mmCIF file of C-alpha atoms and ligand atoms in Angstrom:
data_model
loop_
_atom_site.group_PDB
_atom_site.id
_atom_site.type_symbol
_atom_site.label_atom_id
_atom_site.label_comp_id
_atom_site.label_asym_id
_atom_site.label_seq_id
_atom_site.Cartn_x
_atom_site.Cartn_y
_atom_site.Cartn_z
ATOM 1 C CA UNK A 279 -6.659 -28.481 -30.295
ATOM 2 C CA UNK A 280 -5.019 -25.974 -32.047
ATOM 3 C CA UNK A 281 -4.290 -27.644 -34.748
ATOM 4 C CA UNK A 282 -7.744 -27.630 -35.956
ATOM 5 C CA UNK A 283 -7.738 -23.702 -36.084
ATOM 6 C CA UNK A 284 -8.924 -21.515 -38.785
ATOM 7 C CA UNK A 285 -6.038 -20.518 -41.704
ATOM 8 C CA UNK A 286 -4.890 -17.480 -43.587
ATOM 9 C CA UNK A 287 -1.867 -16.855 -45.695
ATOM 10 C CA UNK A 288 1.074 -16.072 -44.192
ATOM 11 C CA UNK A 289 2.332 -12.845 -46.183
ATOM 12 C CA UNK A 290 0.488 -11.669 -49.686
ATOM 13 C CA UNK A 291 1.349 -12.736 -53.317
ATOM 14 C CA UNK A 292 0.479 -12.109 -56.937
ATOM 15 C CA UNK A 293 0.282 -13.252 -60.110
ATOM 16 C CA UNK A 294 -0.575 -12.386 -63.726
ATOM 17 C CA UNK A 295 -2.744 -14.240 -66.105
ATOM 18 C CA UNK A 296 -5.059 -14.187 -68.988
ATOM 19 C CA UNK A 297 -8.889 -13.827 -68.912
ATOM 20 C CA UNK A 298 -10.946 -17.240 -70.486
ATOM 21 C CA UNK A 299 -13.479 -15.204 -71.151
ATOM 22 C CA UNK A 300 -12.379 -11.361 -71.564
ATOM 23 C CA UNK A 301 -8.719 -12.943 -73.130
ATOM 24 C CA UNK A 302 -7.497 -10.083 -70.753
ATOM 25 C CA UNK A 303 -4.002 -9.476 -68.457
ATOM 26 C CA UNK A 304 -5.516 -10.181 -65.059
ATOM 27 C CA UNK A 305 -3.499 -9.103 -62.165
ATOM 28 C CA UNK A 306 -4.463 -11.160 -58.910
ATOM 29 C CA UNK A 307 -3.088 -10.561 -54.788
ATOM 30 C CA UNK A 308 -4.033 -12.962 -52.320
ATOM 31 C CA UNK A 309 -3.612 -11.224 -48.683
ATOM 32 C CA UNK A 310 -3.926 -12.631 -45.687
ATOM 33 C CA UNK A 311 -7.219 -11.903 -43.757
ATOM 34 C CA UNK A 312 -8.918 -11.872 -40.723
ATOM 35 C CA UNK A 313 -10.374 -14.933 -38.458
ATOM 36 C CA UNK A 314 -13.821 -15.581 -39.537
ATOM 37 C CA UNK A 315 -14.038 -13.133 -42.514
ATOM 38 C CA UNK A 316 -13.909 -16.153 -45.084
ATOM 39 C CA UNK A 317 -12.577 -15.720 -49.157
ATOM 40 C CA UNK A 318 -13.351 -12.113 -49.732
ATOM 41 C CA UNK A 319 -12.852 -10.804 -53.309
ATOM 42 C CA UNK A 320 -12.159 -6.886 -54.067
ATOM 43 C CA UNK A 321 -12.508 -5.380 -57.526
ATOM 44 C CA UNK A 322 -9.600 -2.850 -57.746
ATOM 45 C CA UNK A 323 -10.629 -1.732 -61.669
ATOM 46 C CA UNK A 324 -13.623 -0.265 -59.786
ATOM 47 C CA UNK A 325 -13.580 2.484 -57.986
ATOM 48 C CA UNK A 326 -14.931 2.447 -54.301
ATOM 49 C CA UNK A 327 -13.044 -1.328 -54.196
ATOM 50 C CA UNK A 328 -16.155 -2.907 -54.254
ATOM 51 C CA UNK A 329 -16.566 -6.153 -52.115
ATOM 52 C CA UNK A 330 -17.719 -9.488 -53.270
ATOM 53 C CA UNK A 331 -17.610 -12.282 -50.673
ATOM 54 C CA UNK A 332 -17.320 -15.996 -51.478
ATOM 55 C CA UNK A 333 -20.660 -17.042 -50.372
ATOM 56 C CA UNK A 334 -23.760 -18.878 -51.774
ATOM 57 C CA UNK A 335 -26.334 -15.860 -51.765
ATOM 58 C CA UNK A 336 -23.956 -13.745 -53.810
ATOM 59 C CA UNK A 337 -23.877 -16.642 -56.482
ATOM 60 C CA UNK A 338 -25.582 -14.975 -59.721
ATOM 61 C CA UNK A 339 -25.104 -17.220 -62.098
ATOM 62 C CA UNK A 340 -23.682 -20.807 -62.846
ATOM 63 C CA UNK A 341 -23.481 -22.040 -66.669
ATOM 64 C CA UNK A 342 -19.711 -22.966 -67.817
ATOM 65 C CA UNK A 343 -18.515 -21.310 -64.694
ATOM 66 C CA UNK A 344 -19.451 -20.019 -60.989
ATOM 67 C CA UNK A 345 -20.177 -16.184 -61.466
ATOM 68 C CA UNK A 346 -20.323 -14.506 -57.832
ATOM 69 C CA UNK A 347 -22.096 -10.733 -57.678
ATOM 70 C CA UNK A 348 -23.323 -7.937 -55.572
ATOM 71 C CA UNK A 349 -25.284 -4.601 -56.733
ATOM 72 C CA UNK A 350 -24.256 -5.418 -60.069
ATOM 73 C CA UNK A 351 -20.836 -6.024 -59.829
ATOM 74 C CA UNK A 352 -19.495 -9.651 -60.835
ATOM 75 C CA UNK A 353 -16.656 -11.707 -61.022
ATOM 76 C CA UNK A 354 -16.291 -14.968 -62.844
ATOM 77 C CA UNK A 355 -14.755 -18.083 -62.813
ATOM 78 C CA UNK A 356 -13.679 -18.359 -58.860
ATOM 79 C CA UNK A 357 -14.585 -22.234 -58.587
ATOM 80 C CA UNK A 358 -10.713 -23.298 -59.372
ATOM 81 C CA UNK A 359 -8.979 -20.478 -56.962
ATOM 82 C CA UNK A 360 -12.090 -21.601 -54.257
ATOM 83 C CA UNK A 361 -11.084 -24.805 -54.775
ATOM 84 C CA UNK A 362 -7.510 -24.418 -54.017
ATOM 85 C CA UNK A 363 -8.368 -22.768 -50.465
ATOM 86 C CA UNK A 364 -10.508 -25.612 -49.425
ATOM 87 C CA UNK A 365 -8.085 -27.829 -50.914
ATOM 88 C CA UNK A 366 -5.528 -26.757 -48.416
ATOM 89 C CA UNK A 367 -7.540 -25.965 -46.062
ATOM 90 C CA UNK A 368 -7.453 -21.925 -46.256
ATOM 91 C CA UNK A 369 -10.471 -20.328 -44.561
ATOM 92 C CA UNK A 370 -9.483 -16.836 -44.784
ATOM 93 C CA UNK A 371 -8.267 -14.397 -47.525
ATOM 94 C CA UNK A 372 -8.862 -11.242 -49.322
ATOM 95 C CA UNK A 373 -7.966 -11.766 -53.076
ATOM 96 C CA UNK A 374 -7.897 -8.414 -54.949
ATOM 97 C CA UNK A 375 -8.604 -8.798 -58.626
ATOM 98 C CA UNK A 376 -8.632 -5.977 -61.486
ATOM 99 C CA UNK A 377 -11.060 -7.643 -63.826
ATOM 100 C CA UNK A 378 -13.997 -9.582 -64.302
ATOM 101 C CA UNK A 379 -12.943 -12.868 -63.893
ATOM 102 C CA UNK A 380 -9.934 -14.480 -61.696
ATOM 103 C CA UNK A 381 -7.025 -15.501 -64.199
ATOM 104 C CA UNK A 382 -7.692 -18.627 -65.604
ATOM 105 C CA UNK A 383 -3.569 -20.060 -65.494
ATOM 106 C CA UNK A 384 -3.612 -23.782 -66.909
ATOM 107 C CA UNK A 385 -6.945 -24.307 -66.579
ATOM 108 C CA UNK A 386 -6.638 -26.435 -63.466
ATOM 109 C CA UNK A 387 -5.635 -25.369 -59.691
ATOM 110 C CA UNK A 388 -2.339 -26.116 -59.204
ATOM 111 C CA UNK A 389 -0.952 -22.519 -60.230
ATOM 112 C CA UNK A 390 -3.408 -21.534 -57.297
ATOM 113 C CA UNK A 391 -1.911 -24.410 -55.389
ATOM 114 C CA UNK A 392 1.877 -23.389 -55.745
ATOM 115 C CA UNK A 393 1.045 -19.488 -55.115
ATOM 116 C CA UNK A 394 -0.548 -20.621 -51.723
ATOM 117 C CA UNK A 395 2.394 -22.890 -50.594
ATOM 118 C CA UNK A 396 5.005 -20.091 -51.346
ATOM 119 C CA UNK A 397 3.325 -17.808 -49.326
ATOM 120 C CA UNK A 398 2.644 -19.974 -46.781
ATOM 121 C CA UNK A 399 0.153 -21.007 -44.066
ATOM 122 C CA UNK A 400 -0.652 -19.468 -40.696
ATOM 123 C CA UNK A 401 -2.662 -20.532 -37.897
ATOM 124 C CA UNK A 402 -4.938 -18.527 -36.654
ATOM 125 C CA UNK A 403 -6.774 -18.958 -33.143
ATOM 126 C CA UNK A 404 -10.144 -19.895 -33.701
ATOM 127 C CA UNK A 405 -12.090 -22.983 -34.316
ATOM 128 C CA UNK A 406 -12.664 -24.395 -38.059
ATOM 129 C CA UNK A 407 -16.077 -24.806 -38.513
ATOM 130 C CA UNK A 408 -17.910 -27.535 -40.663
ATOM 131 C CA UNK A 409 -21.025 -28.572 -41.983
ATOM 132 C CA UNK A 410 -21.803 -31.683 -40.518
ATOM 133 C CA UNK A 411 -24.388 -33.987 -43.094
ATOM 134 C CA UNK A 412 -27.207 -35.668 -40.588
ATOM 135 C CA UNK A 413 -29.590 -36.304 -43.177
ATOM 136 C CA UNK A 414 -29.127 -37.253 -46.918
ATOM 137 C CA UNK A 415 -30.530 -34.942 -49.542
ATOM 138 C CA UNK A 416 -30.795 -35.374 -53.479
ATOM 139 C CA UNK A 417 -30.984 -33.454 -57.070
ATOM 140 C CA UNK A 418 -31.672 -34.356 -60.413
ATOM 141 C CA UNK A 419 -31.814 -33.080 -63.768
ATOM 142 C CA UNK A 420 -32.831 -35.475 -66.023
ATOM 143 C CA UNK A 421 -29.792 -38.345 -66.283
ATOM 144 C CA UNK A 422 -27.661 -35.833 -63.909
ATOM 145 C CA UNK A 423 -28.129 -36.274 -60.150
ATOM 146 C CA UNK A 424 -26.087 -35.279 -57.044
ATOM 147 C CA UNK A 425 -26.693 -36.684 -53.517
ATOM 148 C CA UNK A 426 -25.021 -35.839 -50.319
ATOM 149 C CA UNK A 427 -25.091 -38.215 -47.399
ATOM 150 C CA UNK A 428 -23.837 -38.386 -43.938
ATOM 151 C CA UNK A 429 -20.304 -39.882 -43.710
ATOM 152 C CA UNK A 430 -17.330 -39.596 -41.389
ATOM 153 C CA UNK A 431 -15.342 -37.288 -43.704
ATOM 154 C CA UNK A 432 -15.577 -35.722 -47.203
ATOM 155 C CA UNK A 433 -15.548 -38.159 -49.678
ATOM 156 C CA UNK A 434 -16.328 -37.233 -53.322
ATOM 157 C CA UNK A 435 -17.778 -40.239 -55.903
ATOM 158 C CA UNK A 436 -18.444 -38.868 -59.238
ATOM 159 C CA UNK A 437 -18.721 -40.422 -62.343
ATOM 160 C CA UNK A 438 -19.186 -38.780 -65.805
ATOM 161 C CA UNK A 439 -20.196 -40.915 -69.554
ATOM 162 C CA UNK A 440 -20.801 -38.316 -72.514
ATOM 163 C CA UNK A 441 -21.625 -39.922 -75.682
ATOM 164 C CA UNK A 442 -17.858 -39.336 -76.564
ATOM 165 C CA UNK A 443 -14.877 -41.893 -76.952
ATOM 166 C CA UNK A 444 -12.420 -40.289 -74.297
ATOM 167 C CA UNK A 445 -15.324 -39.813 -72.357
ATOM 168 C CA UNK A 446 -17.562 -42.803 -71.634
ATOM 169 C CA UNK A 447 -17.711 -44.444 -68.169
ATOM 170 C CA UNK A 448 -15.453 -42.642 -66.423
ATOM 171 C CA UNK A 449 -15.092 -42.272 -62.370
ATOM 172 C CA UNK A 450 -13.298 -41.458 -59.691
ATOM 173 C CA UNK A 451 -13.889 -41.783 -55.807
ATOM 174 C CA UNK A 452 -11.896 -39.446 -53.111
ATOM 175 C CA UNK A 453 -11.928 -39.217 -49.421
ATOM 176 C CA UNK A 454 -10.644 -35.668 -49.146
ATOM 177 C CA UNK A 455 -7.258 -34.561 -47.423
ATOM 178 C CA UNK A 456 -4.318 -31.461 -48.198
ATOM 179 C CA UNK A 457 -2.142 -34.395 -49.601
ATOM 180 C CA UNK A 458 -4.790 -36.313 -51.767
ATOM 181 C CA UNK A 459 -6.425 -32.580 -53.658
ATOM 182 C CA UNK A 460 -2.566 -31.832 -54.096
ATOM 183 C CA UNK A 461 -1.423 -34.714 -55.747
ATOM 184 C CA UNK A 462 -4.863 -36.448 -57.519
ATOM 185 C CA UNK A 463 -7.093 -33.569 -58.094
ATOM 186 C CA UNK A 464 -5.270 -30.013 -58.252
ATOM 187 C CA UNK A 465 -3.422 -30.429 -61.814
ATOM 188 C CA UNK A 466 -6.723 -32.002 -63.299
ATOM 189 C CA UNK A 467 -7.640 -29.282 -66.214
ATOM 190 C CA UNK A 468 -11.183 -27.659 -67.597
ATOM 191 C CA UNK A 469 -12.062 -29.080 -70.489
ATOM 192 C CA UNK A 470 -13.706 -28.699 -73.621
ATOM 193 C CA UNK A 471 -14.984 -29.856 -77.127
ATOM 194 C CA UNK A 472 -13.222 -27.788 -80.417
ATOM 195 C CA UNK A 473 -16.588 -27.600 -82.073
ATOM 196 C CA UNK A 474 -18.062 -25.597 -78.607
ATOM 197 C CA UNK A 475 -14.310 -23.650 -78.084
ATOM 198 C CA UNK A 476 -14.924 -22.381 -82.073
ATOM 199 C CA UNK A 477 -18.613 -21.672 -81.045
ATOM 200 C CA UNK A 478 -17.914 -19.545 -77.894
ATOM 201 C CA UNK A 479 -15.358 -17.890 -79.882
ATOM 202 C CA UNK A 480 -17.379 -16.981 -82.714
ATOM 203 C CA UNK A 481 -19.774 -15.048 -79.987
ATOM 204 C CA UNK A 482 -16.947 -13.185 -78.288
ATOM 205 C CA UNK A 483 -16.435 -15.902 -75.293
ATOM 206 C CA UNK A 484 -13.605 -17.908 -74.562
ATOM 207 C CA UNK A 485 -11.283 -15.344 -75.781
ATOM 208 C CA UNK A 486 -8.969 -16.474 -73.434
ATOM 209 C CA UNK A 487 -8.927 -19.987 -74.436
ATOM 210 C CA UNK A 488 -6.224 -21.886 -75.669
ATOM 211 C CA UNK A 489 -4.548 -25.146 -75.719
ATOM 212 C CA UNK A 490 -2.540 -23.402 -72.726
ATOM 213 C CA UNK A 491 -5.817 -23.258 -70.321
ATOM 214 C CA UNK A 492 -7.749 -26.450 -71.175
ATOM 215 C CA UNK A 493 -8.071 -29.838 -72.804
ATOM 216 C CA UNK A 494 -9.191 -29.720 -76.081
ATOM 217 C CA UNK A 495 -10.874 -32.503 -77.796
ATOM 218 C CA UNK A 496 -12.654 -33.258 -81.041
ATOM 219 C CA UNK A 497 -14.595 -36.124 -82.466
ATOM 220 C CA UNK A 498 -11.639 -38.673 -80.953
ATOM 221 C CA UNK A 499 -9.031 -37.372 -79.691
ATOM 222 C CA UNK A 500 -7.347 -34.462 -77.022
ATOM 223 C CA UNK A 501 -5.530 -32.102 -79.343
ATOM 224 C CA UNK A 502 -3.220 -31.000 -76.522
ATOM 225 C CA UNK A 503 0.130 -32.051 -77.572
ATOM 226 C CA UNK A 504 1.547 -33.215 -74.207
ATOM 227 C CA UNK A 505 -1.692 -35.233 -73.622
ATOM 228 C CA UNK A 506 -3.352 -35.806 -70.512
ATOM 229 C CA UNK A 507 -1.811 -35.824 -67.082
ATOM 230 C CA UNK A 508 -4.316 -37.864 -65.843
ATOM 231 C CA UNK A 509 -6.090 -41.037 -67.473
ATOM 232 C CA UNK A 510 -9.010 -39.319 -66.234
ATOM 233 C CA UNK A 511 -8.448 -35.824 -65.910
ATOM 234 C CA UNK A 512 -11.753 -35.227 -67.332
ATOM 235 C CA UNK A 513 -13.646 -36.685 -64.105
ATOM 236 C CA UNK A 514 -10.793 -35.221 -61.654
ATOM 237 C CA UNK A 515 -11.682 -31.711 -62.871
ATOM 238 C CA UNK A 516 -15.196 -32.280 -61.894
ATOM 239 C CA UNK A 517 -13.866 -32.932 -58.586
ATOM 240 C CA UNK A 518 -11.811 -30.121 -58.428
ATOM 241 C CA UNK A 519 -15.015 -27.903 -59.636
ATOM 242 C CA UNK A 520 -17.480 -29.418 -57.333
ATOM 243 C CA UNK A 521 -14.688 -28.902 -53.976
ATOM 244 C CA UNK A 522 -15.372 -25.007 -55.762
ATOM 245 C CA UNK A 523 -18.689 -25.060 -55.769
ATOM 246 C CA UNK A 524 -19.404 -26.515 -51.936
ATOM 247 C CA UNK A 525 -16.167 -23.919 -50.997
ATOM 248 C CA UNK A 526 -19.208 -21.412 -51.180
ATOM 249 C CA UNK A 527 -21.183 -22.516 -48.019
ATOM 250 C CA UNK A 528 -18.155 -20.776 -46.399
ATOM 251 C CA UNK A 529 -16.811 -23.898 -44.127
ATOM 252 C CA UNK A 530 -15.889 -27.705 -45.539
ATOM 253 C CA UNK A 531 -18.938 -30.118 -45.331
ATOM 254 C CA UNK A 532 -18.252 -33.542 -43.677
ATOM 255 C CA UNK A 533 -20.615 -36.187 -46.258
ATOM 256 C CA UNK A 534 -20.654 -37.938 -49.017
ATOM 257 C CA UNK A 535 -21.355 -36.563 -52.519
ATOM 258 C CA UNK A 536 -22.409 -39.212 -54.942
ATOM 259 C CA UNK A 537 -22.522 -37.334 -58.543
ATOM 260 C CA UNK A 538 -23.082 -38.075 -62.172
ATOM 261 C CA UNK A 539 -22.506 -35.530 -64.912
ATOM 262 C CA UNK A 540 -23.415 -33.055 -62.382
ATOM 263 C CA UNK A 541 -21.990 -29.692 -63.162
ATOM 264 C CA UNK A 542 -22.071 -25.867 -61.409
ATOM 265 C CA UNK A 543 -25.658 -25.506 -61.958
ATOM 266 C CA UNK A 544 -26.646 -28.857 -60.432
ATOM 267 C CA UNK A 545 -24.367 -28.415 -57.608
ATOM 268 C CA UNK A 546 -25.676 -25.189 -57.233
ATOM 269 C CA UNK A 547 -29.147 -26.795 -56.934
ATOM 270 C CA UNK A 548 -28.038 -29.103 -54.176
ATOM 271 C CA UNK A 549 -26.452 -26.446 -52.497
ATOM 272 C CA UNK A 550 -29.646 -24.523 -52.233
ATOM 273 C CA UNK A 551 -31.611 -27.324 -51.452
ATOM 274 C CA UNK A 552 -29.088 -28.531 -48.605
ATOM 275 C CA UNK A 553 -29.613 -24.332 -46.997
ATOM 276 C CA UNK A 554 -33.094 -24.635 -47.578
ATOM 277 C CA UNK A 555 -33.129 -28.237 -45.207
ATOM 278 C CA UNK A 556 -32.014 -26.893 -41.750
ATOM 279 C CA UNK A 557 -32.241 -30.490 -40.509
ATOM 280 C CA UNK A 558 -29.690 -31.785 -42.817
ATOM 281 C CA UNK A 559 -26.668 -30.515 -41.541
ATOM 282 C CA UNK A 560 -25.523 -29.160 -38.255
ATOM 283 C CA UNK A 561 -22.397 -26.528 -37.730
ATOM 284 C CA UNK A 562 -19.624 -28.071 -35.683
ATOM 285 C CA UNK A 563 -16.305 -27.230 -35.092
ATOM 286 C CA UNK A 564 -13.235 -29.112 -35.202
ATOM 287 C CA UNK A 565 -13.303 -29.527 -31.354
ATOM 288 C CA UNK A 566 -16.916 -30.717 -31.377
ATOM 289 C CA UNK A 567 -15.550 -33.425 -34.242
ATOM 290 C CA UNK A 568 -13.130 -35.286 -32.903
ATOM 291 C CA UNK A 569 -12.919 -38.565 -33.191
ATOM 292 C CA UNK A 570 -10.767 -41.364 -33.457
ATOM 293 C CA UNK A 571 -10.956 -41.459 -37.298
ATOM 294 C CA UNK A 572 -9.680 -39.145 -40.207
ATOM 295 C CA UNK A 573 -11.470 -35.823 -41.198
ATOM 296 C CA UNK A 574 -10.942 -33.414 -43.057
ATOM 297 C CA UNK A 575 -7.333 -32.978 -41.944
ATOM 298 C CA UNK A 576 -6.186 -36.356 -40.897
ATOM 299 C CA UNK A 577 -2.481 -35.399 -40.326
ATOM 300 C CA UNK A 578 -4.380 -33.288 -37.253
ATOM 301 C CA UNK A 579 -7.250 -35.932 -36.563
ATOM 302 C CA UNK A 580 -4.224 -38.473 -36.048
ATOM 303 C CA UNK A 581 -2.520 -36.739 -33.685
ATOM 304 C CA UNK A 582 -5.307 -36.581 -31.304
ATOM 305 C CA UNK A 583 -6.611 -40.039 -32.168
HETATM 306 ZN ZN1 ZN B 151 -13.612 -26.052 -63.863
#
């Protein structure tokens, strides 16, 4: 059973990058933590080393990006590092951070990604726990909804259609594993329209921003010179953020999202909504889940299958 055990790094590691927002150096270290503490985030530029843990209470606010905060202390942009960890299946580190936001690299997770596979994985010795759907809840927002369902793993369906030629009708469906975020949703980037990058940048946001940290389109067209690296990165990245977003109830959820132009504030909505529903869900660990068919980890689930 030990395969299903909680996960921390296996020795620290940093990296340096830009600010979307503040356009500032950002120096990041991941260190490995302790069973059961979950993604903690330390503020070095402060003094005192103020804590801010990866959780859904300390969420405090959610348009463009997930901004986490306590006693007035914030730190933006987490959703693509979160996503990373839950990706491949991390459950425990402490990332210290001397800014406001965490480093925004190429706009997708895959820096994230390769930082975490150099340092490496350990097992620790106690259970993974999940979030186990039992009952199916549902948001809206006008022609944006989000549903979660019961299923047998994570599977993701989301589909996106802006009144935009690169972006009409586009979806994507993913039963989650390490392999499959890796490979079809880690390198999918942010994106963003030029008219709303000049906007932010004429009110002081986005400094960071560049071709280098996000798809840029216009009226027709991606201005990025190398193009896209998927067909449809667009609706991958909404993956990736979503995976983010859920990375806050502080264990993976076994469901189904369904999703349509949902974004952070919508998921945010359903992630409320799901706390709020105590019958929904039930906490489990990976003992209590197996089962002859694949989870969240199905190179483990097969073994004992
Ligand atoms: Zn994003």
């Amino acid at each position: 059973m030990n395969l299903l055990t909680q996960r921390t790094l296996k020795r620290s590691i940093s990296c340096i990058g830009i600010g979307l927002h503040t356009g500032d150096k950002v120096h990041m270290t991941m260190h490995p933590a302790p069973e059961d503490s979950g993604i903690t985030f330390v503020r070095t530029d402060i003094s005192g080393r103020p804590v801010i843990k990866a959780s859904l209470e300390n969420v405090v606010h959610t348009r463009r990006a997930t901004t986490l905060g306590v006693n007035g202390i914030t730190l933006s942009t987490v959703e693509h590092l979160l996503s990373a960890f839950t990706g491949l299946g991390v459950d425990n580190v402490m990332v210290e951070v001397d800014s406001v936001e965490i480093p925004i690299m190429d706009g997708s997770a895959a820096p994230f990604v390769f930082l975490i596979k150099t340092a490496g994985l350990k097992k620790q010795n106690r259970p993974k726990k999940f979030y186990v759907i039992e009952q199916s809840i549902f948001v809206s927002d006008q022609d944006k909804y989000l549903s979660l369902e019961p299923a047998q793993e994570l599977v993701i369906d989301f589909s996106i259609n802006f009144d935009h030629p690169l972006l009409e009708s586009q979806s994507y469906q993913v039963n989650l594993s390490r392999k499959i975020f890796e490979k079809e949703i880690s390198r999918a980037r942010t994106f963003g329209f030029l008219q709303e990058v000049e906007y932010l940048k004429k009110n002081g946001l986005a400094r960071g921003g560049s071709l280098d940290n996000a798809i840029v389109i216009d009226h027709f067209r991606v201005l990025n010179e190398g193009g896209l690296r998927y067909e449809d990165e667009f609706v991958r990245h909404k993956i990736l953020d979503l995976i983010g977003d859920v990375s806050l109830m502080g264990s993976p959820v076994i469901g189904r999202f369904k999703a349509h132009k949902s974004g952070h504030t919508l998921n945010h909505s359903l992630l409320a909504r799901l706390m709020e529903t105590p019958e929904a869900w039930r906490r489990m660990t990976a003992a209590d889940l197996f089962q002859p068919t694949e989870f969240y980890q199905p190179e483990a689930a097969r073994v004992t299958a």
